[in-house]
Structures are given as C-alpha cells and as structure tokens.
PDB file of C-alpha atoms and ligand atoms in Angstrom:
ATOM      1  CA  MET X  10      70.012  48.118  -9.675  1.00 79.00           C
ATOM      2  CA  ASP X  11      68.993  50.066 -12.634  1.00 93.00           C
ATOM      3  CA  LYS X  12      66.731  53.170 -12.453  1.00 97.00           C
ATOM      4  CA  PRO X  13      63.758  52.654 -14.159  1.00 97.00           C
ATOM      5  CA  ILE X  14      64.810  56.183 -15.800  1.00 98.00           C
ATOM      6  CA  VAL X  15      67.574  58.078 -16.489  1.00 98.00           C
ATOM      7  CA  THR X  16      67.695  60.769 -18.580  1.00 98.00           C
ATOM      8  CA  ARG X  17      70.244  63.307 -19.559  1.00 98.00           C
ATOM      9  CA  ASN X  18      70.639  66.457 -21.317  1.00 97.00           C
ATOM     10  CA  LEU X  19      67.040  65.590 -22.827  1.00 97.00           C
ATOM     11  CA  CYS X  20      65.965  68.163 -25.503  1.00 98.00           C
ATOM     12  CA  LYS X  21      62.839  68.040 -27.930  1.00 98.00           C
ATOM     13  CA  ILE X  22      62.830  70.886 -30.579  1.00 98.00           C
ATOM     14  CA  TYR X  23      59.572  70.688 -33.166  1.00 97.00           C
ATOM     15  CA  GLN X  24      60.093  72.589 -36.435  1.00 93.00           C
ATOM     16  CA  GLU X  25      57.210  74.044 -37.366  1.00 89.00           C
ATOM     17  CA  GLY X  26      57.815  75.626 -40.496  1.00 91.00           C
ATOM     18  CA  ARG X  27      61.093  77.714 -40.159  1.00 93.00           C
ATOM     19  CA  VAL X  28      59.971  78.063 -36.475  1.00 95.00           C
ATOM     20  CA  GLU X  29      61.737  76.170 -34.092  1.00 95.00           C
ATOM     21  CA  VAL X  30      60.137  75.814 -30.802  1.00 95.00           C
ATOM     22  CA  THR X  31      62.005  74.077 -28.109  1.00 97.00           C
ATOM     23  CA  ALA X  32      59.503  72.071 -26.286  1.00 97.00           C
ATOM     24  CA  VAL X  33      61.820  70.335 -23.715  1.00 98.00           C
ATOM     25  CA  SER X  34      65.160  71.475 -22.881  1.00 97.00           C
ATOM     26  CA  SER X  35      67.874  69.842 -20.871  1.00 94.00           C
ATOM     27  CA  ALA X  36      65.724  67.657 -19.154  1.00 96.00           C
ATOM     28  CA  ASP X  37      67.478  65.370 -16.100  1.00 97.00           C
ATOM     29  CA  LEU X  38      65.692  63.126 -14.557  1.00 96.00           C
ATOM     30  CA  THR X  39      66.277  60.060 -12.009  1.00 96.00           C
ATOM     31  CA  LEU X  40      63.072  58.092 -11.246  1.00 97.00           C
ATOM     32  CA  GLY X  41      62.921  55.408  -9.014  1.00 96.00           C
ATOM     33  CA  GLU X  42      60.727  52.197  -8.653  1.00 96.00           C
ATOM     34  CA  GLY X  43      57.952  52.862  -6.328  1.00 95.00           C
ATOM     35  CA  GLU X  44      58.190  56.576  -6.952  1.00 96.00           C
ATOM     36  CA  VAL X  45      55.133  59.003  -7.579  1.00 96.00           C
ATOM     37  CA  VAL X  46      56.370  61.729  -9.525  1.00 97.00           C
ATOM     38  CA  GLY X  47      53.971  64.798 -10.740  1.00 97.00           C
ATOM     39  CA  LEU X  48      55.398  66.634 -13.881  1.00 98.00           C
ATOM     40  CA  PHE X  49      53.378  70.120 -13.084  1.00 97.00           C
ATOM     41  CA  GLY X  50      53.542  73.512 -15.303  1.00 96.00           C
ATOM     42  CA  PRO X  51      51.243  76.065 -17.226  1.00 95.00           C
ATOM     43  CA  SER X  52      49.845  74.542 -20.231  1.00 95.00           C
ATOM     44  CA  GLY X  53      52.465  74.059 -22.619  1.00 96.00           C
ATOM     45  CA  SER X  54      55.615  74.141 -20.968  1.00 97.00           C
ATOM     46  CA  GLY X  55      56.442  70.879 -22.278  1.00 97.00           C
ATOM     47  CA  LYS X  56      54.924  68.251 -19.726  1.00 97.00           C
ATOM     48  CA  THR X  57      53.178  65.784 -22.777  1.00 96.00           C
ATOM     49  CA  THR X  58      56.353  66.192 -24.923  1.00 97.00           C
ATOM     50  CA  LEU X  59      58.605  64.815 -21.666  1.00 97.00           C
ATOM     51  CA  LEU X  60      56.177  62.218 -20.817  1.00 97.00           C
ATOM     52  CA  SER X  61      55.661  61.064 -24.388  1.00 95.00           C
ATOM     53  CA  ILE X  62      59.580  61.254 -24.786  1.00 96.00           C
ATOM     54  CA  LEU X  63      59.476  59.066 -21.858  1.00 97.00           C
ATOM     55  CA  GLY X  64      57.292  56.795 -23.454  1.00 95.00           C
ATOM     56  CA  CYS X  65      59.034  56.321 -26.149  1.00 94.00           C
ATOM     57  CA  ILE X  66      56.358  57.635 -28.292  1.00 92.00           C
ATOM     58  CA  LEU X  67      58.545  60.513 -29.154  1.00 92.00           C
ATOM     59  CA  ARG X  68      62.135  60.336 -30.236  1.00 92.00           C
ATOM     60  CA  PRO X  69      64.075  63.377 -28.026  1.00 95.00           C
ATOM     61  CA  THR X  70      65.956  65.652 -30.847  1.00 95.00           C
ATOM     62  CA  SER X  71      69.384  65.160 -28.400  1.00 96.00           C
ATOM     63  CA  GLY X  72      70.350  63.739 -25.356  1.00 97.00           C
ATOM     64  CA  SER X  73      70.184  60.793 -23.409  1.00 97.00           C
ATOM     65  CA  LEU X  74      67.167  58.039 -22.213  1.00 97.00           C
ATOM     66  CA  MET X  75      67.824  55.062 -20.044  1.00 97.00           C
ATOM     67  CA  LEU X  76      65.475  52.755 -19.327  1.00 97.00           C
ATOM     68  CA  TYR X  77      66.840  50.189 -16.668  1.00 95.00           C
ATOM     69  CA  GLY X  78      70.514  51.133 -17.800  1.00 95.00           C
ATOM     70  CA  LYS X  79      69.437  50.624 -21.408  1.00 93.00           C
ATOM     71  CA  GLU X  80      69.853  53.592 -23.213  1.00 95.00           C
ATOM     72  CA  VAL X  81      67.038  54.047 -25.649  1.00 94.00           C
ATOM     73  CA  SER X  82      67.093  57.305 -27.278  1.00 90.00           C
ATOM     74  CA  ASP X  83      69.413  55.905 -30.156  1.00 87.00           C
ATOM     75  CA  MET X  84      67.205  52.810 -30.825  1.00 87.00           C
ATOM     76  CA  SER X  85      65.370  52.684 -34.464  1.00 88.00           C
ATOM     77  CA  GLU X  86      61.808  53.727 -34.758  1.00 86.00           C
ATOM     78  CA  ALA X  87      61.145  49.744 -35.841  1.00 90.00           C
ATOM     79  CA  ASP X  88      62.821  48.575 -31.759  1.00 90.00           C
ATOM     80  CA  LEU X  89      60.400  51.480 -30.547  1.00 89.00           C
ATOM     81  CA  PRO X  90      57.266  49.359 -29.977  1.00 90.00           C
ATOM     82  CA  PHE X  91      59.204  47.079 -28.385  1.00 90.00           C
ATOM     83  CA  ILE X  92      60.558  48.904 -25.702  1.00 92.00           C
ATOM     84  CA  ARG X  93      57.401  50.489 -25.745  1.00 91.00           C
ATOM     85  CA  LYS X  94      55.468  47.093 -24.887  1.00 90.00           C
ATOM     86  CA  LYS X  95      58.302  46.013 -22.136  1.00 92.00           C
ATOM     87  CA  TYR X  96      58.373  48.655 -19.837  1.00 95.00           C
ATOM     88  CA  ILE X  97      55.839  51.342 -20.595  1.00 95.00           C
ATOM     89  CA  SER X  98      51.913  51.631 -19.684  1.00 93.00           C
ATOM     90  CA  PHE X  99      49.904  54.812 -20.692  1.00 92.00           C
ATOM     91  CA  ILE X 100      46.951  56.265 -19.232  1.00 93.00           C
ATOM     92  CA  PHE X 101      45.359  59.327 -21.160  1.00 87.00           C
ATOM     93  CA  GLN X 102      43.176  62.092 -20.051  1.00 85.00           C
ATOM     94  CA  GLY X 103      40.716  60.927 -23.002  1.00 84.00           C
ATOM     95  CA  PHE X 104      40.873  57.316 -21.405  1.00 86.00           C
ATOM     96  CA  ASN X 105      41.221  55.847 -24.958  1.00 89.00           C
ATOM     97  CA  LEU X 106      38.850  53.412 -24.491  1.00 94.00           C
ATOM     98  CA  PHE X 107      37.276  51.620 -27.547  1.00 94.00           C
ATOM     99  CA  PRO X 108      33.740  52.447 -27.257  1.00 95.00           C
ATOM    100  CA  ALA X 109      32.597  49.148 -28.963  1.00 96.00           C
ATOM    101  CA  LEU X 110      34.005  47.119 -26.585  1.00 97.00           C
ATOM    102  CA  THR X 111      32.491  46.242 -22.907  1.00 97.00           C
ATOM    103  CA  VAL X 112      34.608  47.115 -19.967  1.00 97.00           C
ATOM    104  CA  HIS X 113      35.857  43.161 -19.515  1.00 97.00           C
ATOM    105  CA  GLU X 114      36.812  43.553 -23.067  1.00 97.00           C
ATOM    106  CA  ASN X 115      38.651  46.509 -22.984  1.00 96.00           C
ATOM    107  CA  VAL X 116      40.892  44.852 -20.557  1.00 97.00           C
ATOM    108  CA  MET X 117      40.747  41.043 -22.269  1.00 96.00           C
ATOM    109  CA  LEU X 118      42.579  42.818 -25.235  1.00 95.00           C
ATOM    110  CA  VAL X 119      45.415  43.975 -23.258  1.00 93.00           C
ATOM    111  CA  LEU X 120      45.942  40.874 -21.746  1.00 95.00           C
ATOM    112  CA  LYS X 121      45.825  39.508 -25.019  1.00 94.00           C
ATOM    113  CA  LEU X 122      47.851  41.073 -26.241  1.00 89.00           C
ATOM    114  CA  LYS X 123      50.830  40.044 -23.773  1.00 89.00           C
ATOM    115  CA  GLY X 124      50.083  36.391 -24.633  1.00 92.00           C
ATOM    116  CA  VAL X 125      47.469  35.798 -21.670  1.00 94.00           C
ATOM    117  CA  LYS X 126      44.704  33.627 -23.098  1.00 94.00           C
ATOM    118  CA  GLY X 127      41.097  32.182 -22.689  1.00 94.00           C
ATOM    119  CA  GLU X 128      39.365  31.645 -19.160  1.00 96.00           C
ATOM    120  CA  VAL X 129      43.137  32.654 -18.085  1.00 96.00           C
ATOM    121  CA  ALA X 130      42.787  36.006 -19.186  1.00 96.00           C
ATOM    122  CA  GLU X 131      39.038  36.160 -18.440  1.00 97.00           C
ATOM    123  CA  ARG X 132      39.218  35.729 -14.795  1.00 96.00           C
ATOM    124  CA  ARG X 133      42.717  38.045 -14.604  1.00 95.00           C
ATOM    125  CA  ALA X 134      40.511  40.901 -16.364  1.00 97.00           C
ATOM    126  CA  THR X 135      37.499  40.476 -14.088  1.00 97.00           C
ATOM    127  CA  GLU X 136      40.336  40.148 -11.022  1.00 94.00           C
ATOM    128  CA  LEU X 137      41.657  43.751 -11.921  1.00 93.00           C
ATOM    129  CA  LEU X 138      38.049  45.446 -12.542  1.00 95.00           C
ATOM    130  CA  THR X 139      37.384  44.353  -9.120  1.00 94.00           C
ATOM    131  CA  GLU X 140      40.331  45.654  -7.377  1.00 88.00           C
ATOM    132  CA  VAL X 141      39.564  49.591  -9.316  1.00 90.00           C
ATOM    133  CA  GLY X 142      36.321  49.003  -7.566  1.00 90.00           C
ATOM    134  CA  LEU X 143      34.431  48.082 -10.456  1.00 94.00           C
ATOM    135  CA  GLU X 144      33.094  44.483 -10.506  1.00 94.00           C
ATOM    136  CA  GLU X 145      29.388  45.555 -10.833  1.00 96.00           C
ATOM    137  CA  ARG X 146      29.861  46.984 -14.235  1.00 97.00           C
ATOM    138  CA  ILE X 147      32.156  44.934 -16.435  1.00 97.00           C
ATOM    139  CA  ASP X 148      29.629  44.172 -18.972  1.00 97.00           C
ATOM    140  CA  PHE X 149      29.082  47.634 -19.338  1.00 97.00           C
ATOM    141  CA  LEU X 150      30.344  49.795 -22.470  1.00 97.00           C
ATOM    142  CA  PRO X 151      32.438  52.818 -22.097  1.00 96.00           C
ATOM    143  CA  ARG X 152      29.481  55.291 -22.977  1.00 96.00           C
ATOM    144  CA  ASP X 153      27.728  54.343 -19.885  1.00 97.00           C
ATOM    145  CA  LEU X 154      30.168  55.024 -17.580  1.00 96.00           C
ATOM    146  CA  SER X 155      30.971  58.048 -15.935  1.00 93.00           C
ATOM    147  CA  GLY X 156      34.371  59.719 -16.622  1.00 92.00           C
ATOM    148  CA  GLY X 157      36.052  58.453 -12.898  1.00 92.00           C
ATOM    149  CA  GLN X 158      34.757  54.805 -13.985  1.00 94.00           C
ATOM    150  CA  LYS X 159      36.399  55.283 -17.611  1.00 94.00           C
ATOM    151  CA  GLN X 160      39.386  56.375 -16.125  1.00 92.00           C
ATOM    152  CA  ARG X 161      39.406  53.730 -13.742  1.00 93.00           C
ATOM    153  CA  VAL X 162      39.290  51.135 -16.586  1.00 95.00           C
ATOM    154  CA  ALA X 163      42.446  52.838 -18.048  1.00 94.00           C
ATOM    155  CA  VAL X 164      43.926  52.255 -14.874  1.00 91.00           C
ATOM    156  CA  ALA X 165      42.934  48.328 -14.940  1.00 94.00           C
ATOM    157  CA  ARG X 166      44.269  48.275 -18.726  1.00 94.00           C
ATOM    158  CA  ALA X 167      47.757  49.567 -17.415  1.00 91.00           C
ATOM    159  CA  LEU X 168      47.586  47.225 -14.376  1.00 89.00           C
ATOM    160  CA  ALA X 169      46.868  44.394 -17.137  1.00 93.00           C
ATOM    161  CA  ALA X 170      49.616  45.877 -19.117  1.00 92.00           C
ATOM    162  CA  ASP X 171      51.654  45.032 -15.769  1.00 89.00           C
ATOM    163  CA  ALA X 172      54.401  47.604 -17.069  1.00 94.00           C
ATOM    164  CA  PRO X 173      57.082  48.657 -14.859  1.00 95.00           C
ATOM    165  CA  VAL X 174      56.489  52.617 -16.124  1.00 97.00           C
ATOM    166  CA  ILE X 175      53.365  54.050 -15.972  1.00 96.00           C
ATOM    167  CA  LEU X 176      52.849  57.233 -17.471  1.00 96.00           C
ATOM    168  CA  ALA X 177      49.594  59.161 -16.940  1.00 96.00           C
ATOM    169  CA  ASP X 178      48.779  62.410 -18.936  1.00 95.00           C
ATOM    170  CA  GLU X 179      46.429  64.472 -16.654  1.00 93.00           C
ATOM    171  CA  PRO X 180      44.292  61.728 -16.147  1.00 92.00           C
ATOM    172  CA  THR X 181      42.270  63.746 -13.520  1.00 91.00           C
ATOM    173  CA  GLY X 182      41.807  66.577 -16.004  1.00 88.00           C
ATOM    174  CA  ASN X 183      37.925  65.198 -16.892  1.00 85.00           C
ATOM    175  CA  LEU X 184      37.041  64.493 -13.315  1.00 86.00           C
ATOM    176  CA  ASP X 185      35.841  65.886  -9.879  1.00 88.00           C
ATOM    177  CA  PHE X 186      37.513  65.641  -7.161  1.00 90.00           C
ATOM    178  CA  SER X 187      36.205  62.716  -5.581  1.00 88.00           C
ATOM    179  CA  ASN X 188      36.572  60.722  -9.046  1.00 86.00           C
ATOM    180  CA  GLY X 189      40.017  62.382  -9.123  1.00 89.00           C
ATOM    181  CA  ARG X 190      41.597  61.189  -6.210  1.00 92.00           C
ATOM    182  CA  LYS X 191      40.127  57.928  -6.281  1.00 88.00           C
ATOM    183  CA  VAL X 192      42.500  57.635  -9.118  1.00 89.00           C
ATOM    184  CA  MET X 193      45.652  59.049  -7.880  1.00 94.00           C
ATOM    185  CA  GLU X 194      45.176  57.020  -5.077  1.00 93.00           C
ATOM    186  CA  LEU X 195      45.420  54.146  -7.343  1.00 91.00           C
ATOM    187  CA  LEU X 196      47.837  54.485  -9.163  1.00 93.00           C
ATOM    188  CA  LYS X 197      49.652  55.635  -5.677  1.00 94.00           C
ATOM    189  CA  ASN X 198      49.054  51.979  -4.171  1.00 92.00           C
ATOM    190  CA  LEU X 199      50.530  50.710  -7.091  1.00 90.00           C
ATOM    191  CA  ALA X 200      53.610  52.179  -6.954  1.00 94.00           C
ATOM    192  CA  ALA X 201      53.609  51.694  -2.993  1.00 94.00           C
ATOM    193  CA  GLU X 202      52.770  47.482  -3.767  1.00 93.00           C
ATOM    194  CA  ARG X 203      54.216  47.175  -6.856  1.00 92.00           C
ATOM    195  CA  LYS X 204      57.156  49.171  -7.074  1.00 94.00           C
ATOM    196  CA  ARG X 205      55.967  50.554  -9.974  1.00 95.00           C
ATOM    197  CA  CYS X 206      57.381  53.747 -11.274  1.00 97.00           C
ATOM    198  CA  VAL X 207      54.551  56.433 -11.494  1.00 97.00           C
ATOM    199  CA  VAL X 208      55.154  60.061 -13.580  1.00 97.00           C
ATOM    200  CA  VAL X 209      51.921  61.743 -13.600  1.00 97.00           C
ATOM    201  CA  ALA X 210      51.939  65.095 -16.116  1.00 97.00           C
ATOM    202  CA  THR X 211      49.078  67.584 -14.458  1.00 96.00           C
ATOM    203  CA  HIS X 212      48.093  70.692 -13.577  1.00 91.00           C
ATOM    204  CA  ASP X 213      45.584  69.624 -11.158  1.00 92.00           C
ATOM    205  CA  ASN X 214      46.482  71.191  -7.433  1.00 91.00           C
ATOM    206  CA  ARG X 215      44.003  69.546  -5.998  1.00 91.00           C
ATOM    207  CA  ILE X 216      46.028  66.501  -6.214  1.00 93.00           C
ATOM    208  CA  GLU X 217      49.831  68.000  -5.128  1.00 93.00           C
ATOM    209  CA  ASP X 218      49.582  66.386  -1.607  1.00 94.00           C
ATOM    210  CA  ILE X 219      49.240  62.364  -3.586  1.00 94.00           C
ATOM    211  CA  PHE X 220      52.921  62.958  -4.505  1.00 96.00           C
ATOM    212  CA  ASP X 221      56.578  61.920  -3.345  1.00 94.00           C
ATOM    213  CA  ARG X 222      58.141  64.457  -5.553  1.00 96.00           C
ATOM    214  CA  ILE X 223      56.892  67.219  -8.160  1.00 97.00           C
ATOM    215  CA  LEU X 224      59.131  68.932 -10.723  1.00 97.00           C
ATOM    216  CA  PHE X 225      57.812  72.014 -12.060  1.00 97.00           C
ATOM    217  CA  MET X 226      58.348  72.946 -15.408  1.00 97.00           C
ATOM    218  CA  GLU X 227      58.173  76.643 -17.208  1.00 97.00           C
ATOM    219  CA  ASP X 228      59.184  76.744 -21.009  1.00 97.00           C
ATOM    220  CA  GLY X 229      60.267  73.214 -21.601  1.00 97.00           C
ATOM    221  CA  LYS X 230      62.464  73.508 -18.499  1.00 97.00           C
ATOM    222  CA  ILE X 231      62.286  71.731 -15.257  1.00 97.00           C
ATOM    223  CA  VAL X 232      62.585  74.751 -12.833  1.00 96.00           C
ATOM    224  CA  ARG X 233      62.506  73.108  -9.628  1.00 96.00           C
ATOM    225  CA  GLU X 234      61.680  70.157  -7.318  1.00 95.00           C
ATOM    226  CA  LYS X 235      59.813  69.500  -4.255  1.00 94.00           C
ATOM    227  CA  ARG X 236      59.968  66.490  -1.949  1.00 92.00           C
ATOM    228  CA  ARG X 237      57.724  65.066   0.369  1.00 84.00           C
ATOM    229  CA  SER X 238      59.120  65.351   3.898  1.00 74.00           C
ATOM    230  CA  PRO X 239      60.166  62.239   5.286  1.00 70.00           C
TER     231      PRO X 239
HETATM  232  N1  ADP W 308      53.373  68.458 -32.693  1.00 91.38           N
HETATM  233  C1  ADP W 308      54.045  69.343 -32.278  1.00 91.38           C
HETATM  234  N2  ADP W 308      54.393  70.501 -33.413  1.00 91.38           N
HETATM  235  C2  ADP W 308      54.796  71.587 -32.735  1.00 91.38           C
HETATM  236  N3  ADP W 308      54.924  72.051 -31.459  1.00 91.38           N
HETATM  237  C3  ADP W 308      54.593  71.317 -30.575  1.00 91.38           C
HETATM  238  C4  ADP W 308      53.485  70.319 -30.767  1.00 91.38           C
HETATM  239  N4  ADP W 308      53.847  69.661 -29.862  1.00 91.38           N
HETATM  240  C5  ADP W 308      53.252  70.552 -28.704  1.00 91.38           C
HETATM  241  N5  ADP W 308      54.478  71.716 -29.777  1.00 91.38           N
HETATM  242  C6  ADP W 308      54.657  72.859 -28.332  1.00 91.38           C
HETATM  243  O1  ADP W 308      55.651  72.519 -27.680  1.00 91.38           O
HETATM  244  C7  ADP W 308      55.309  73.342 -26.365  1.00 91.38           C
HETATM  245  C8  ADP W 308      55.042  72.135 -25.556  1.00 91.38           C
HETATM  246  O2  ADP W 308      53.713  71.706 -25.736  1.00 91.38           O
HETATM  247  P1  ADP W 308      52.935  70.274 -24.731  1.00 91.38           P
HETATM  248  O3  ADP W 308      54.158  69.540 -24.274  1.00 91.38           O
HETATM  249  O4  ADP W 308      51.823  70.019 -25.433  1.00 91.38           O
HETATM  250  O5  ADP W 308      53.193  71.236 -23.556  1.00 91.38           O
HETATM  251  P2  ADP W 308      51.915  70.738 -22.157  1.00 91.38           P
HETATM  252  O6  ADP W 308      51.764  69.483 -22.148  1.00 91.38           O
HETATM  253  O7  ADP W 308      52.473  71.334 -20.788  1.00 91.38           O
HETATM  254  O8  ADP W 308      50.817  71.402 -22.489  1.00 91.38           O
HETATM  255  C9  ADP W 308      54.163  73.986 -26.685  1.00 91.38           C
HETATM  256  O9  ADP W 308      54.692  75.180 -27.305  1.00 91.38           O
HETATM  257  C10 ADP W 308      53.477  73.704 -27.783  1.00 91.38           C
HETATM  258  O10 ADP W 308      52.912  74.605 -28.866  1.00 91.38           O
HETATM  259 MG1   MG W 309      49.771  68.267 -22.180  1.00 91.38          MG
END
C-alpha cells in the first residue's frame, strides 16, 4: 500500500532580491495512514513552508513529493488544484471562515464544491457540526463564535472535504488550553477512526503529548524525531 506522503531530498529556496533563503533543506519524510505527526520548531524554522509544499500550495525548488505513490513535485501549476482537491484538507491558524456565511453555510460550501447537493448536503453539514459539538451554533455567524468554536468549524470543513491528508498550520495558536486540546483531540480521532494522515505544524508545547510522532525543525532541517513509545 502506498503511503500518503513520501518526500525525498525536498528543498525550498526563496529568492529575496539577491538573497537566497533556504526555508526547507533535504527533507526526507514518510508519513502513514492514521498517523498524527507534529512538526515542531521555532518561528522561521520552515514549518509553514514544508506544510505548504506537502499541501501542493507551494512547489518545491527540488526533490520529490509523492502522494499515495504519485509523483506530484513535477506537476504543472494547472494540475495542482486537482491534486489538492483529491488529497488535501488545510486548517489554518486564522480559521479562514467566510464571515458573511453562517457556520452551517460555511460547511455546506465545501460539500457543494464536492458535488454534494440539496438536502443531502444540508443534513451532512448538520451531522458534521454535531460531531464537533456545534449543533447549537449552526446558524451563527463566525463573528459570534469563540476562537475554539471557529476552529471547530474549520475541522468540520476538513471533515466535509473528506480528504485523506489533513494539514494544519498552528491550529491551536489562537486558542486557550482547553479549546486547543479539544481541537487536537478531534484531529486525533479523525486519524484513528478514519485512517487520515494528519500533520500539524506548531510550536505549542502544551499539545506535545497528542502526537504519535514529532519531527523537530531547525533552520529548514528536520534535526530530530521523537516517537511515542508503544
Ligand atoms: N514568501 C517568502 N519569501 C521569502 N522568504 C520567506 C517566505 N516565506 C517564508 N520565508 C522565509 O523562510 C523561512 C521559513 O519560514 P516559514 O516556513 O514561515 O517558517 P515557520 O512556519 O516555521 O515560522 C524564514 O526564514 C522566512 O523568513
Ligand atoms: Mg509558520
């Protein structure tokens, strides 16, 4: 069975005028189904860049990225949206909800993009929001939710997208301890029950115990790995 994510010698160099910034350097990763992987490291260590490459938002300067055995690093810009739609859900620190749409409509939108229609989509959105504990808030606008609730809507949207790889960039960055844990536990259950591959970039040490594996980044390099003892 092909692994969700395999990278070999992945590099990203940003060109800033005449200066080159190596944001990711020779990253070799193999990430499996059902794994919850933490990408830890100080600000500027390359976490967002690596996550963006894994999510096909950003193309690597060199190296190989395979999603389920398919080489995607050499795909054209035009093919990337298709790859993203098929394989990837993203969760951002800033939630990225549509402010004029209700919680329910925010989730419906993702379902509609997937071709789920009418009442089926309505029911499914309600189910997903119930799953993340927001059944009493489905008609609220994002501005009337707390940070933790907004991030749970973002998780419901990731569930709606139903992609096998879920990438989250600092998802607990704007949340207090207990809301941060709630969101992480939802992601952990998703990995366990639906065999998703979940990668979370963070420097939130309070959630370290959630992860099956932690990769530590420094200056664009993965310098160390810690696995939960079985
Ligand atoms: N679009 C960009 N252009 C130039 N340099 C960038 C860009 N994005 C990030 N960088 C640089 O790449 C390095 C890694 O950044 P980033 O991936 O955002 O790290 P992290 O998410 O760990 O804070 C930093 O030195 C940052 O300044
Ligand atoms: Mg970042």
